[in-house]
Amino acid sequence: MSRTGEQVSQSRRHRVAVVGGDGIGPEVIAEALKVVAAAGVVIEEKQYELGAAHYLRTGEVLPEHVLEELRGFDAILLGAVGPEVGRTDVPSGLLERGLLLRLRFELDLYVNLRPFVSTPGTRTALGTGPVDGTGLVAGIPASDCNFVIVRENTEGAYAGEGGFLRKGTPAEVATQGSVNTRNGVERCVRYAFELASRRPRHHLTLVHKTNVLTFAGDLWQRTVDEIATDYLGVERDYNHVDAACIYMVEQPARYDVIVTDNLFGDILSDLAGAVSGGIGFAASANLNPARTGPSLFEPVHGAAHDIAGTGKANPLAAIRSAALMLEHLGETDAAERVTKAVSAYLAEPAGNTENAGNAAGTPFPSTVAVGDAIAERL
Ligand code: IPM
Ligand code: MN
């Protein structure tokens, strides 16, 4: 259903910086933008070339003036950045630290929000059991997976604390610290409680390793305990990260909102992607909840150069990331309609995409065809 002219004119124009990036990035972002337009949201977009190809052409990773320009947008939509596997002319960590993490730090994107929802029709990575119309796979109903990871996104091991001593000698020392500030932990935990209080289950799990990381873990646990007093309606739980890896696979229904530090959140969200249907579905929002600048939305998957240009890239992670962007921009109705369109599409045989599992044995319909199918539903 398309919006009426009257409804469109009511919505604000949103200025969005678009970074397609490398590999399948531009392909999936094109579908995400198609869906946003079909949802009736008018965005004024500006494309930016950043990533491995841009670096190889220009030697630039994130020029100062581009960073300054990006600060002025309402949101940033990013596909994926990274070189082809095996290429050595883009040093490892250069784009990660110089572009992705730099944007997270500079724009103070302190929450990395990653929702994982299995809808009927998606296949989880849990074994190879039969898929039926109810979404039952390997004995686990897909509907059991409905949780959000709130990953702290500006601190922890990602802060880059550490260094070498006597590098290259037999007495070499390498240290890599984890930075956990009271303010950084608190604002992330508060966001997670707020989110849990608005979700039907009102449940929050802190995931950490408090038995070994006794300093950082203590700060996280104390912070959760303190903030909990402002959210008495939210039930809270704690899991060590290793145990969480078992529960997430065996009993994903345990989880509603998970709050965790940067590195645990990175690792757990790949596991969650696999458990809930495949990384081709996993969306993320790098949020600056204080809204002192734009937030950044990106699929969790990477550039996947091996399938770039083949039409095999699943655009649903990018489309779901765009839905998170719409929500952040206040286009709640459009966001909901996109999310529903994705779920409805997945529930029909044609929507059972190759890397999602395929009840009907239907081949993946192509990146563009998936985007078209979602757009048509709007
Ligand atoms: C992610 C990615 C990044 C991270 C990399 C590319 C730096 O894995 O967004 O999860 O580790 O955060
Ligand atoms: Mn990751």
CSV table of C-alpha atoms and ligand atoms in Angstrom, one decimal:
chain,number,residue,atom,x,y,z
A,1,MET,CA,0.0,0.0,0.0
A,2,SER,CA,1.5,3.3,-1.0
A,3,ARG,CA,1.1,6.5,1.0
A,4,THR,CA,-1.2,9.2,-0.1
A,5,GLY,CA,0.3,12.5,-1.3
A,6,GLU,CA,-1.1,14.1,1.8
A,7,GLN,CA,0.7,11.6,4.1
A,8,VAL,CA,4.0,12.1,2.2
A,9,SER,CA,3.8,15.8,2.5
A,10,GLN,CA,3.4,15.5,6.2
A,11,SER,CA,6.6,13.6,6.7
A,12,ARG,CA,9.9,15.5,7.0
A,13,ARG,CA,12.5,15.2,4.4
A,14,HIS,CA,15.4,13.3,5.8
A,15,ARG,CA,19.0,13.9,4.7
A,16,VAL,CA,20.8,10.6,4.5
A,17,ALA,CA,24.5,10.0,3.6
A,18,VAL,CA,24.8,6.7,1.7
A,19,VAL,CA,28.0,4.7,1.6
A,20,GLY,CA,27.5,1.7,-0.6
A,21,GLY,CA,31.1,0.6,-0.1
A,22,ASP,CA,32.6,-2.5,-1.5
A,23,GLY,CA,31.6,-5.9,-2.8
A,24,ILE,CA,27.9,-6.5,-2.4
A,25,GLY,CA,27.5,-3.3,-0.4
A,26,PRO,CA,26.2,-1.1,-3.2
A,27,GLU,CA,23.8,-3.8,-4.5
A,28,VAL,CA,22.1,-4.4,-1.1
A,29,ILE,CA,21.9,-0.7,-0.4
A,30,ALA,CA,20.2,0.0,-3.7
A,31,GLU,CA,17.4,-2.4,-2.7
A,32,ALA,CA,17.2,-0.8,0.8
A,33,LEU,CA,16.7,2.6,-0.8
A,34,LYS,CA,14.1,1.2,-3.2
A,35,VAL,CA,12.2,-0.1,-0.2
A,36,VAL,CA,12.4,3.2,1.7
A,37,ALA,CA,11.0,5.0,-1.4
A,38,ALA,CA,8.2,2.4,-1.7
A,39,ALA,CA,7.3,3.0,1.9
A,40,GLY,CA,6.6,6.6,1.0
A,41,VAL,CA,9.5,8.2,2.8
A,42,VAL,CA,11.3,11.0,1.0
A,43,ILE,CA,14.9,11.1,1.6
A,44,GLU,CA,17.5,13.5,0.2
A,45,GLU,CA,20.5,11.3,-0.3
A,46,LYS,CA,24.1,12.0,-1.0
A,47,GLN,CA,26.4,9.2,-2.0
A,48,TYR,CA,29.9,8.9,-0.6
A,49,GLU,CA,32.6,6.7,-1.9
A,50,LEU,CA,34.5,5.2,1.0
A,51,GLY,CA,36.0,1.8,1.6
A,52,ALA,CA,38.6,-0.5,0.1
A,53,ALA,CA,38.2,0.4,-3.6
A,54,HIS,CA,38.2,4.1,-2.7
A,55,TYR,CA,41.3,3.7,-0.6
A,56,LEU,CA,43.1,1.8,-3.3
A,57,ARG,CA,42.2,4.5,-5.8
A,58,THR,CA,43.0,7.6,-3.6
A,59,GLY,CA,44.9,6.5,-0.5
A,60,GLU,CA,42.1,8.0,1.6
A,61,VAL,CA,40.3,6.2,4.4
A,62,LEU,CA,38.1,8.9,5.9
A,63,PRO,CA,39.2,12.5,5.0
A,64,GLU,CA,38.5,15.1,7.7
A,65,HIS,CA,36.2,17.1,5.5
A,66,VAL,CA,34.1,14.0,4.7
A,67,LEU,CA,33.8,13.3,8.4
A,68,GLU,CA,32.7,16.9,9.1
A,69,GLU,CA,30.1,16.7,6.3
A,70,LEU,CA,28.7,13.4,7.6
A,71,ARG,CA,28.1,15.1,11.0
A,72,GLY,CA,25.5,17.2,9.3
A,73,PHE,CA,23.2,14.4,8.1
A,74,ASP,CA,20.2,12.9,9.8
A,75,ALA,CA,21.5,9.4,9.2
A,76,ILE,CA,24.1,7.4,7.4
A,77,LEU,CA,23.3,4.2,5.6
A,78,LEU,CA,26.3,1.9,4.9
A,79,GLY,CA,26.5,-1.3,2.9
A,80,ALA,CA,29.8,-2.9,3.6
A,81,VAL,CA,33.5,-2.0,3.4
A,82,GLY,CA,36.4,-4.3,3.0
A,83,PRO,CA,38.8,-5.7,0.4
A,84,GLU,CA,38.6,-9.1,-1.3
A,85,VAL,CA,39.8,-11.9,0.9
A,86,GLY,CA,43.6,-12.4,0.4
A,87,ARG,CA,44.4,-8.9,-0.8
A,88,THR,CA,47.4,-7.5,0.9
A,89,ASP,CA,47.4,-4.0,-0.4
A,90,VAL,CA,44.8,-2.9,2.1
A,91,PRO,CA,46.5,-3.4,5.5
A,92,SER,CA,44.4,-5.4,8.0
A,93,GLY,CA,42.6,-3.1,10.4
A,94,LEU,CA,43.1,0.0,8.3
A,95,LEU,CA,39.4,0.3,7.2
A,96,GLU,CA,38.1,-1.2,10.5
A,97,ARG,CA,39.9,1.3,12.7
A,98,GLY,CA,40.2,4.2,10.3
A,99,LEU,CA,36.6,4.1,8.9
A,100,LEU,CA,34.1,2.0,10.8
A,101,LEU,CA,35.4,2.4,14.3
A,102,ARG,CA,36.4,6.0,13.7
A,103,LEU,CA,32.8,6.8,12.7
A,104,ARG,CA,31.5,5.0,15.8
A,105,PHE,CA,33.8,6.9,18.0
A,106,GLU,CA,33.7,10.3,16.4
A,107,LEU,CA,29.9,10.3,16.0
A,108,ASP,CA,29.6,8.8,19.5
A,109,LEU,CA,27.5,5.9,18.3
A,110,TYR,CA,27.5,4.3,21.7
A,111,VAL,CA,24.9,1.7,21.2
A,112,ASN,CA,25.1,-1.0,18.5
A,113,LEU,CA,21.6,-2.4,18.4
A,114,ARG,CA,21.2,-5.7,16.7
A,115,PRO,CA,17.8,-7.3,16.6
A,116,PHE,CA,17.4,-11.0,15.8
A,117,VAL,CA,14.0,-12.3,14.9
A,118,SER,CA,13.2,-15.6,13.2
A,119,THR,CA,10.0,-15.5,11.3
A,120,PRO,CA,8.3,-18.6,10.0
A,121,GLY,CA,10.1,-19.7,6.8
A,122,THR,CA,13.6,-18.8,7.9
A,123,ARG,CA,15.9,-21.6,8.7
A,124,THR,CA,18.2,-21.4,11.6
A,125,ALA,CA,21.7,-22.8,11.6
A,126,LEU,CA,20.7,-25.3,14.3
A,127,GLY,CA,21.3,-28.6,12.6
A,128,THR,CA,19.9,-29.8,9.4
A,129,GLY,CA,16.4,-31.0,10.5
A,130,PRO,CA,13.4,-30.7,8.3
A,131,VAL,CA,11.8,-27.3,7.6
A,132,ASP,CA,8.1,-27.1,7.7
A,133,GLY,CA,5.5,-24.4,7.2
A,134,THR,CA,5.5,-23.6,10.9
A,135,GLY,CA,9.1,-22.6,10.8
A,136,LEU,CA,10.1,-25.6,12.8
A,137,VAL,CA,13.7,-26.4,12.2
A,138,ALA,CA,15.9,-28.9,14.0
A,139,GLY,CA,13.2,-28.9,16.7
A,140,ILE,CA,13.4,-25.2,17.4
A,141,PRO,CA,10.5,-23.1,16.4
A,142,ALA,CA,11.8,-20.0,14.6
A,143,SER,CA,9.5,-17.9,16.6
A,144,ASP,CA,11.6,-18.7,19.7
A,145,CYS,CA,14.3,-16.3,18.5
A,146,ASN,CA,13.2,-12.8,19.2
A,147,PHE,CA,15.8,-10.8,21.0
A,148,VAL,CA,17.9,-7.7,20.7
A,149,ILE,CA,21.6,-7.4,21.5
A,150,VAL,CA,22.6,-4.0,22.9
A,151,ARG,CA,26.3,-3.9,22.3
A,152,GLU,CA,28.4,-1.1,23.8
A,153,ASN,CA,30.0,0.4,20.8
A,154,THR,CA,32.7,2.9,21.8
A,155,GLU,CA,34.8,1.3,24.5
A,156,GLY,CA,36.0,-2.1,25.7
A,157,ALA,CA,38.7,-3.8,23.7
A,158,TYR,CA,37.8,-1.6,20.7
A,159,ALA,CA,39.1,1.5,22.4
A,160,GLY,CA,42.6,0.6,21.2
A,161,GLU,CA,44.4,0.8,24.5
A,162,GLY,CA,47.6,-1.1,24.5
A,163,GLY,CA,50.8,-1.4,22.6
A,164,PHE,CA,54.1,-3.2,22.1
A,165,LEU,CA,57.3,-3.3,24.1
A,166,ARG,CA,60.5,-4.5,22.5
A,167,LYS,CA,58.6,-5.4,19.3
A,168,GLY,CA,60.2,-8.0,17.1
A,169,THR,CA,62.5,-9.2,19.8
A,170,PRO,CA,62.2,-12.5,21.8
A,171,ALA,CA,61.2,-10.4,24.8
A,172,GLU,CA,58.3,-8.8,23.0
A,173,VAL,CA,55.3,-7.7,25.0
A,174,ALA,CA,51.9,-6.9,23.4
A,175,THR,CA,49.1,-5.6,25.6
A,176,GLN,CA,45.5,-4.9,24.6
A,177,GLY,CA,43.4,-3.3,27.3
A,178,SER,CA,39.7,-3.0,27.7
A,179,VAL,CA,38.4,0.5,28.6
A,180,ASN,CA,35.2,0.6,30.6
A,181,THR,CA,34.1,4.0,31.8
A,182,ARG,CA,31.3,4.6,34.3
A,183,ASN,CA,29.6,7.0,31.9
A,184,GLY,CA,30.1,4.7,28.9
A,185,VAL,CA,28.7,1.6,30.7
A,186,GLU,CA,25.9,3.5,32.3
A,187,ARG,CA,24.5,5.1,29.1
A,188,CYS,CA,24.5,1.8,27.3
A,189,VAL,CA,22.9,-0.1,30.2
A,190,ARG,CA,20.3,2.6,30.6
A,191,TYR,CA,19.4,2.4,26.9
A,192,ALA,CA,19.0,-1.4,27.3
A,193,PHE,CA,16.7,-1.1,30.3
A,194,GLU,CA,14.7,1.6,28.5
A,195,LEU,CA,14.3,-0.8,25.5
A,196,ALA,CA,13.4,-3.7,27.7
A,197,SER,CA,10.8,-1.7,29.5
A,198,ARG,CA,9.1,-1.0,26.1
A,199,ARG,CA,9.2,-4.6,24.8
A,200,PRO,CA,6.5,-7.0,25.8
A,201,ARG,CA,8.7,-9.4,27.9
A,202,HIS,CA,10.4,-6.7,30.0
A,203,HIS,CA,13.5,-8.9,30.3
A,204,LEU,CA,17.1,-7.9,30.3
A,205,THR,CA,20.2,-10.2,30.5
A,206,LEU,CA,23.7,-8.8,31.2
A,207,VAL,CA,26.3,-11.0,29.4
A,208,HIS,CA,29.8,-10.7,30.6
A,209,LYS,CA,32.6,-12.7,32.2
A,210,THR,CA,32.5,-11.3,35.7
A,211,ASN,CA,34.2,-14.3,37.2
A,212,VAL,CA,37.4,-13.6,35.3
A,213,LEU,CA,37.2,-10.0,34.2
A,214,THR,CA,36.7,-9.0,37.7
A,215,PHE,CA,37.3,-5.2,37.3
A,216,ALA,CA,35.3,-4.5,34.2
A,217,GLY,CA,32.7,-7.1,35.1
A,218,ASP,CA,32.2,-5.6,38.5
A,219,LEU,CA,31.5,-2.2,37.0
A,220,TRP,CA,29.0,-3.6,34.5
A,221,GLN,CA,27.2,-5.7,37.2
A,222,ARG,CA,27.1,-2.8,39.7
A,223,THR,CA,25.8,-0.5,36.9
A,224,VAL,CA,23.0,-2.9,36.0
A,225,ASP,CA,22.1,-3.3,39.6
A,226,GLU,CA,21.9,0.4,40.2
A,227,ILE,CA,20.0,1.3,37.0
A,228,ALA,CA,17.6,-1.6,37.7
A,229,THR,CA,16.1,0.4,40.6
A,230,ASP,CA,14.7,2.8,38.0
A,231,TYR,CA,13.2,0.0,36.0
A,232,LEU,CA,11.5,-2.2,38.6
A,233,GLY,CA,9.2,-3.7,35.9
A,234,VAL,CA,12.1,-5.2,34.1
A,235,GLU,CA,13.2,-8.7,35.1
A,236,ARG,CA,16.9,-9.1,35.0
A,237,ASP,CA,19.3,-12.0,34.6
A,238,TYR,CA,23.0,-12.5,34.2
A,239,ASN,CA,24.9,-15.0,32.0
A,240,HIS,CA,28.6,-15.6,31.6
A,241,VAL,CA,29.4,-15.2,27.9
A,242,ASP,CA,30.5,-18.8,27.4
A,243,ALA,CA,27.2,-20.0,28.9
A,244,ALA,CA,25.3,-17.5,26.8
A,245,CYS,CA,26.8,-19.2,23.7
A,246,ILE,CA,25.2,-22.5,24.7
A,247,TYR,CA,21.8,-20.9,25.7
A,248,MET,CA,21.6,-18.9,22.5
A,249,VAL,CA,21.9,-22.1,20.5
A,250,GLU,CA,19.8,-24.4,22.7
A,251,GLN,CA,17.3,-22.1,24.2
A,252,PRO,CA,17.2,-18.8,22.4
A,253,ALA,CA,13.8,-18.0,23.9
A,254,ARG,CA,15.6,-17.2,27.1
A,255,TYR,CA,16.6,-13.9,25.7
A,256,ASP,CA,14.7,-10.6,25.2
A,257,VAL,CA,17.3,-7.8,25.6
A,258,ILE,CA,20.9,-8.7,26.0
A,259,VAL,CA,23.3,-6.0,27.1
A,260,THR,CA,27.0,-6.6,26.8
A,261,ASP,CA,30.4,-5.0,26.1
A,262,ASN,CA,31.8,-4.3,22.7
A,263,LEU,CA,33.8,-7.4,22.0
A,264,PHE,CA,31.3,-9.9,23.5
A,265,GLY,CA,28.6,-8.1,21.6
A,266,ASP,CA,30.6,-8.4,18.4
A,267,ILE,CA,31.1,-12.2,18.8
A,268,LEU,CA,27.6,-13.0,20.1
A,269,SER,CA,25.9,-11.1,17.4
A,270,ASP,CA,27.5,-13.3,14.7
A,271,LEU,CA,26.3,-16.3,16.6
A,272,ALA,CA,22.9,-14.8,16.9
A,273,GLY,CA,22.8,-14.1,13.2
A,274,ALA,CA,23.5,-17.8,12.5
A,275,VAL,CA,21.0,-19.0,15.0
A,276,SER,CA,18.2,-16.7,13.9
A,277,GLY,CA,18.3,-17.4,10.1
A,278,GLY,CA,21.7,-16.4,8.7
A,279,ILE,CA,23.9,-13.4,8.6
A,280,GLY,CA,22.1,-12.3,5.4
A,281,PHE,CA,19.2,-11.2,7.6
A,282,ALA,CA,21.0,-9.5,10.4
A,283,ALA,CA,20.5,-5.7,10.7
A,284,SER,CA,22.2,-3.2,12.9
A,285,ALA,CA,21.9,0.3,14.1
A,286,ASN,CA,24.9,2.2,15.4
A,287,LEU,CA,23.0,4.7,17.5
A,288,ASN,CA,23.8,8.0,19.1
A,289,PRO,CA,20.7,8.0,21.3
A,290,ALA,CA,21.6,11.5,22.6
A,291,ARG,CA,21.1,12.6,19.0
A,292,THR,CA,24.1,15.0,19.0
A,293,GLY,CA,24.7,13.7,15.4
A,294,PRO,CA,23.6,11.2,12.9
A,295,SER,CA,23.3,7.5,13.6
A,296,LEU,CA,24.6,4.9,11.2
A,297,PHE,CA,22.7,1.9,9.9
A,298,GLU,CA,24.4,-1.1,8.3
A,299,PRO,CA,23.8,-4.8,7.7
A,300,VAL,CA,26.0,-7.0,10.0
A,301,HIS,CA,27.4,-8.9,7.0
A,302,GLY,CA,30.5,-7.9,5.1
A,303,ALA,CA,31.4,-7.1,1.5
A,304,ALA,CA,31.2,-10.8,0.3
A,305,HIS,CA,33.2,-10.0,-2.9
A,306,ASP,CA,32.8,-13.7,-3.9
A,307,ILE,CA,29.2,-13.1,-4.8
A,308,ALA,CA,29.4,-9.4,-5.8
A,309,GLY,CA,27.7,-8.8,-9.1
A,310,THR,CA,26.1,-12.3,-9.2
A,311,GLY,CA,22.7,-11.3,-7.9
A,312,LYS,CA,23.1,-13.7,-5.0
A,313,ALA,CA,23.4,-11.2,-2.2
A,314,ASN,CA,20.5,-11.2,0.2
A,315,PRO,CA,19.4,-7.6,0.6
A,316,LEU,CA,17.2,-8.3,3.6
A,317,ALA,CA,19.8,-7.4,6.2
A,318,ALA,CA,20.2,-4.0,4.5
A,319,ILE,CA,16.4,-3.6,4.1
A,320,ARG,CA,16.0,-4.4,7.8
A,321,SER,CA,18.8,-1.9,8.6
A,322,ALA,CA,16.9,0.7,6.6
A,323,ALA,CA,13.8,-0.1,8.7
A,324,LEU,CA,15.8,0.6,11.8
A,325,MET,CA,16.9,3.9,10.2
A,326,LEU,CA,13.3,4.8,9.5
A,327,GLU,CA,12.3,4.2,13.1
A,328,HIS,CA,15.2,6.4,14.3
A,329,LEU,CA,14.1,9.1,11.9
A,330,GLY,CA,10.6,9.1,13.5
A,331,GLU,CA,9.0,7.3,10.5
A,332,THR,CA,7.6,4.7,12.8
A,333,ASP,CA,4.7,3.7,10.6
A,334,ALA,CA,6.9,3.2,7.5
A,335,ALA,CA,9.4,1.2,9.6
A,336,GLU,CA,6.7,-1.1,10.8
A,337,ARG,CA,5.3,-1.6,7.3
A,338,VAL,CA,8.8,-2.5,6.0
A,339,THR,CA,9.4,-4.9,8.8
A,340,LYS,CA,6.0,-6.5,8.3
A,341,ALA,CA,6.6,-6.8,4.5
A,342,VAL,CA,9.9,-8.6,5.1
A,343,SER,CA,8.2,-11.1,7.5
A,344,ALA,CA,5.3,-11.6,5.2
A,345,TYR,CA,7.7,-12.2,2.3
A,346,LEU,CA,9.7,-14.7,4.2
A,347,ALA,CA,6.6,-16.6,5.2
A,348,GLU,CA,5.8,-17.4,1.5
A,349,PRO,CA,7.7,-20.1,-0.5
A,350,ALA,CA,9.3,-17.5,-2.8
A,351,GLY,CA,10.7,-15.7,0.2
A,352,ASN,CA,12.7,-18.7,1.4
A,353,THR,CA,16.0,-17.5,0.1
A,354,GLU,CA,19.0,-19.7,-0.5
A,355,ASN,CA,21.0,-18.8,2.5
A,356,ALA,CA,18.0,-18.6,4.7
A,357,GLY,CA,16.9,-22.1,4.1
A,358,ASN,CA,14.3,-23.0,1.6
A,359,ALA,CA,11.2,-24.9,2.5
A,360,ALA,CA,10.0,-25.2,-1.1
A,361,GLY,CA,13.4,-25.8,-2.7
A,362,THR,CA,12.9,-22.5,-4.6
A,363,PRO,CA,16.2,-20.9,-5.9
A,364,PHE,CA,17.2,-17.5,-4.5
A,365,PRO,CA,15.3,-15.1,-6.7
A,366,SER,CA,18.1,-12.5,-7.0
A,367,THR,CA,19.0,-9.4,-5.0
A,368,VAL,CA,16.9,-7.1,-7.2
A,369,ALA,CA,13.9,-9.5,-7.2
A,370,VAL,CA,13.9,-9.6,-3.4
A,371,GLY,CA,14.0,-5.8,-3.2
A,372,ASP,CA,11.2,-5.6,-5.8
A,373,ALA,CA,9.0,-8.2,-3.9
A,374,ILE,CA,9.3,-6.2,-0.7
A,375,ALA,CA,8.7,-2.9,-2.4
A,376,GLU,CA,5.6,-4.3,-4.1
A,377,ARG,CA,4.1,-5.2,-0.8
A,378,LEU,CA,4.3,-1.6,0.4
B,1,IPM,C1,30.9,-5.6,13.1
B,1,IPM,C2,32.2,-5.9,12.5
B,1,IPM,C3,33.2,-4.8,12.9
B,1,IPM,C4,33.3,-5.0,14.4
B,1,IPM,C5,34.6,-4.9,12.3
B,1,IPM,C6,34.5,-4.9,10.8
B,1,IPM,C7,35.5,-3.8,12.7
B,1,IPM,O1,32.7,-7.2,12.7
B,1,IPM,O2,30.3,-4.6,12.9
B,1,IPM,O3,30.4,-6.5,13.9
B,1,IPM,O4,34.2,-5.8,14.9
B,1,IPM,O5,32.6,-4.3,15.1
B,2,MN,MN,31.3,-8.4,13.9
